Every structure is written in structure tokens, then in C-alpha cells.
Coordinates of C-alpha atoms in Angstrom, one line a residue:
X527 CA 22.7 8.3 -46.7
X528 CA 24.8 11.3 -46.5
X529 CA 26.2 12.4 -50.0
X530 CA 30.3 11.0 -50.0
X531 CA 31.6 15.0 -49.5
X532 CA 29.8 14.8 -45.7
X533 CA 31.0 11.1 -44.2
X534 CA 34.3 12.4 -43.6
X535 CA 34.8 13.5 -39.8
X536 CA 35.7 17.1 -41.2
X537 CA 32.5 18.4 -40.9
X538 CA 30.7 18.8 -37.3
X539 CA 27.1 16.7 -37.1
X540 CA 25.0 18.7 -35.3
X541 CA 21.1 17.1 -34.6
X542 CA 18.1 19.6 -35.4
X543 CA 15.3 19.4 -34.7
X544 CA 12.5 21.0 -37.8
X545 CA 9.3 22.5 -37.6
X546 CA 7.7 19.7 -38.6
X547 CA 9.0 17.8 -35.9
X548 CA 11.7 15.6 -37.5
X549 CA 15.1 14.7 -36.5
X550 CA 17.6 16.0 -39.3
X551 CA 21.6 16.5 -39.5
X552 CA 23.1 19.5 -39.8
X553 CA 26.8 19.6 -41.1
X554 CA 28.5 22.5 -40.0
X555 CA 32.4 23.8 -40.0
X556 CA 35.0 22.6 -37.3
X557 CA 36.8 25.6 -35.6
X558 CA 39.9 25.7 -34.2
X559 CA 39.6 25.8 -30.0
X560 CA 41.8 28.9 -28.5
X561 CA 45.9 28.5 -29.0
X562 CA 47.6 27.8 -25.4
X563 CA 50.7 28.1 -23.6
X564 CA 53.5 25.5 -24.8
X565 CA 54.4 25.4 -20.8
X566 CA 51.0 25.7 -18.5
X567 CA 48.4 25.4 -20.8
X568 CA 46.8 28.5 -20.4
X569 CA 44.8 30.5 -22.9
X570 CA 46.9 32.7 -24.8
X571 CA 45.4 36.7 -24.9
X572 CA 45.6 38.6 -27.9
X573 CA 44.9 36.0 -30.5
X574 CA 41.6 36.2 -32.5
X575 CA 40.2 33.0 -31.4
X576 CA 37.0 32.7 -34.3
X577 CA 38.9 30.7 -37.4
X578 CA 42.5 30.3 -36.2
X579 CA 42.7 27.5 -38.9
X580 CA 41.7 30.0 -41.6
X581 CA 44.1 33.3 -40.6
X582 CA 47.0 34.3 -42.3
X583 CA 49.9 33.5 -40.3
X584 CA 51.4 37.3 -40.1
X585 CA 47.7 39.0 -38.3
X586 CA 47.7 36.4 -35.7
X587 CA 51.1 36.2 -33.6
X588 CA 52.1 38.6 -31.2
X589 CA 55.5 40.5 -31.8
X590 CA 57.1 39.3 -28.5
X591 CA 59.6 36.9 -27.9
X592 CA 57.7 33.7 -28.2
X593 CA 54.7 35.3 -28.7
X594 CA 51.6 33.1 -29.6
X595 CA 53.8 30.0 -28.2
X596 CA 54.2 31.1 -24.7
X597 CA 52.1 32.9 -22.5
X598 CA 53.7 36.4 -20.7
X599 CA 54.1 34.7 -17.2
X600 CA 56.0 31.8 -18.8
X601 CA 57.9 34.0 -20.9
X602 CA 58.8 36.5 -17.6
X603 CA 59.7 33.3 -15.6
X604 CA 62.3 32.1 -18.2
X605 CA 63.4 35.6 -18.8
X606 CA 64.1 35.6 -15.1
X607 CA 65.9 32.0 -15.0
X608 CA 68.0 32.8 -18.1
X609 CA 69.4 35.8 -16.3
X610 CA 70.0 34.6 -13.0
X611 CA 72.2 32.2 -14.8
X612 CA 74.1 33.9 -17.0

């Protein structure tokens, strides 16, 4: 049995397989997937994707309007919208 700091779901089991042939479980660190678009969904560009979770808040975000919530094209298409009607 697993000492109590690894049954938690925190850590990823991954199965290995040793030079001796045995099966053995490897606990290794969860990262964060890739931050997307509020609206569509999409991957959002310019955000360092390798521990989100562990970046400061201020070297992630992009200095747009929205940035790092919405992606450009969302952003141009309400941009547009909010214009047209105002």
C-alpha cells in the first residue's frame, strides 16, 4: 500500500515498467492543460502552457483587453458588435 501522502488523486499514477521486469507505480505531478477562450474554446497563444498552476499571476496574462480570457478573434468580433451599436 501506497504511503497516505500518495492516495490522494493529486498526484498522476503512471505504470512502469523496471528492468527487472516488474510492474511498479510511478506518482508524478498533475499539470495544468493549456488556458482557452471563455467564448470558442480555442487555445489561447502567448501563454506559457508548462505549469500554469504554479506561475505568478503578473508573467502569464497578456496586456490586451481580455487578454488570457478571450481569444483575439473573439475579442475583434465583440469589439466590432460593441461599435456597430453604439
Amino acid at each position: 500500500m501506497p504511503r497516505p501522502a500518495l492516495r490522494s488523486r493529486r498526484l498522476r499514477r503512471i505504470s512502469k515498467k523496471t528492468p527487472g521486469g516488474r510492474r511498479v507505480v510511478h506518482y508524478d505531478k498533475r499539470f495544468a492543460s493549456k488556458p482557452r477562450c471563455a467564448i470558442c474554446g480555442r487555445p489561447l497563444n502567448g501563454i506559457n502552457e508548462t505549469r500554469i498552476k504554479t506561475e505568478h499571476v503578473s508573467g502569464s496574462t497578456i496586456s490586451r483587453p481580455y487578454g488570457g480570457y478571450i481569444c483575439h478573434r473573439c475579442l475583434a468580433l465583440a469589439l466590432r458588435i460593441a461599435v456597430r451599436l453604439s
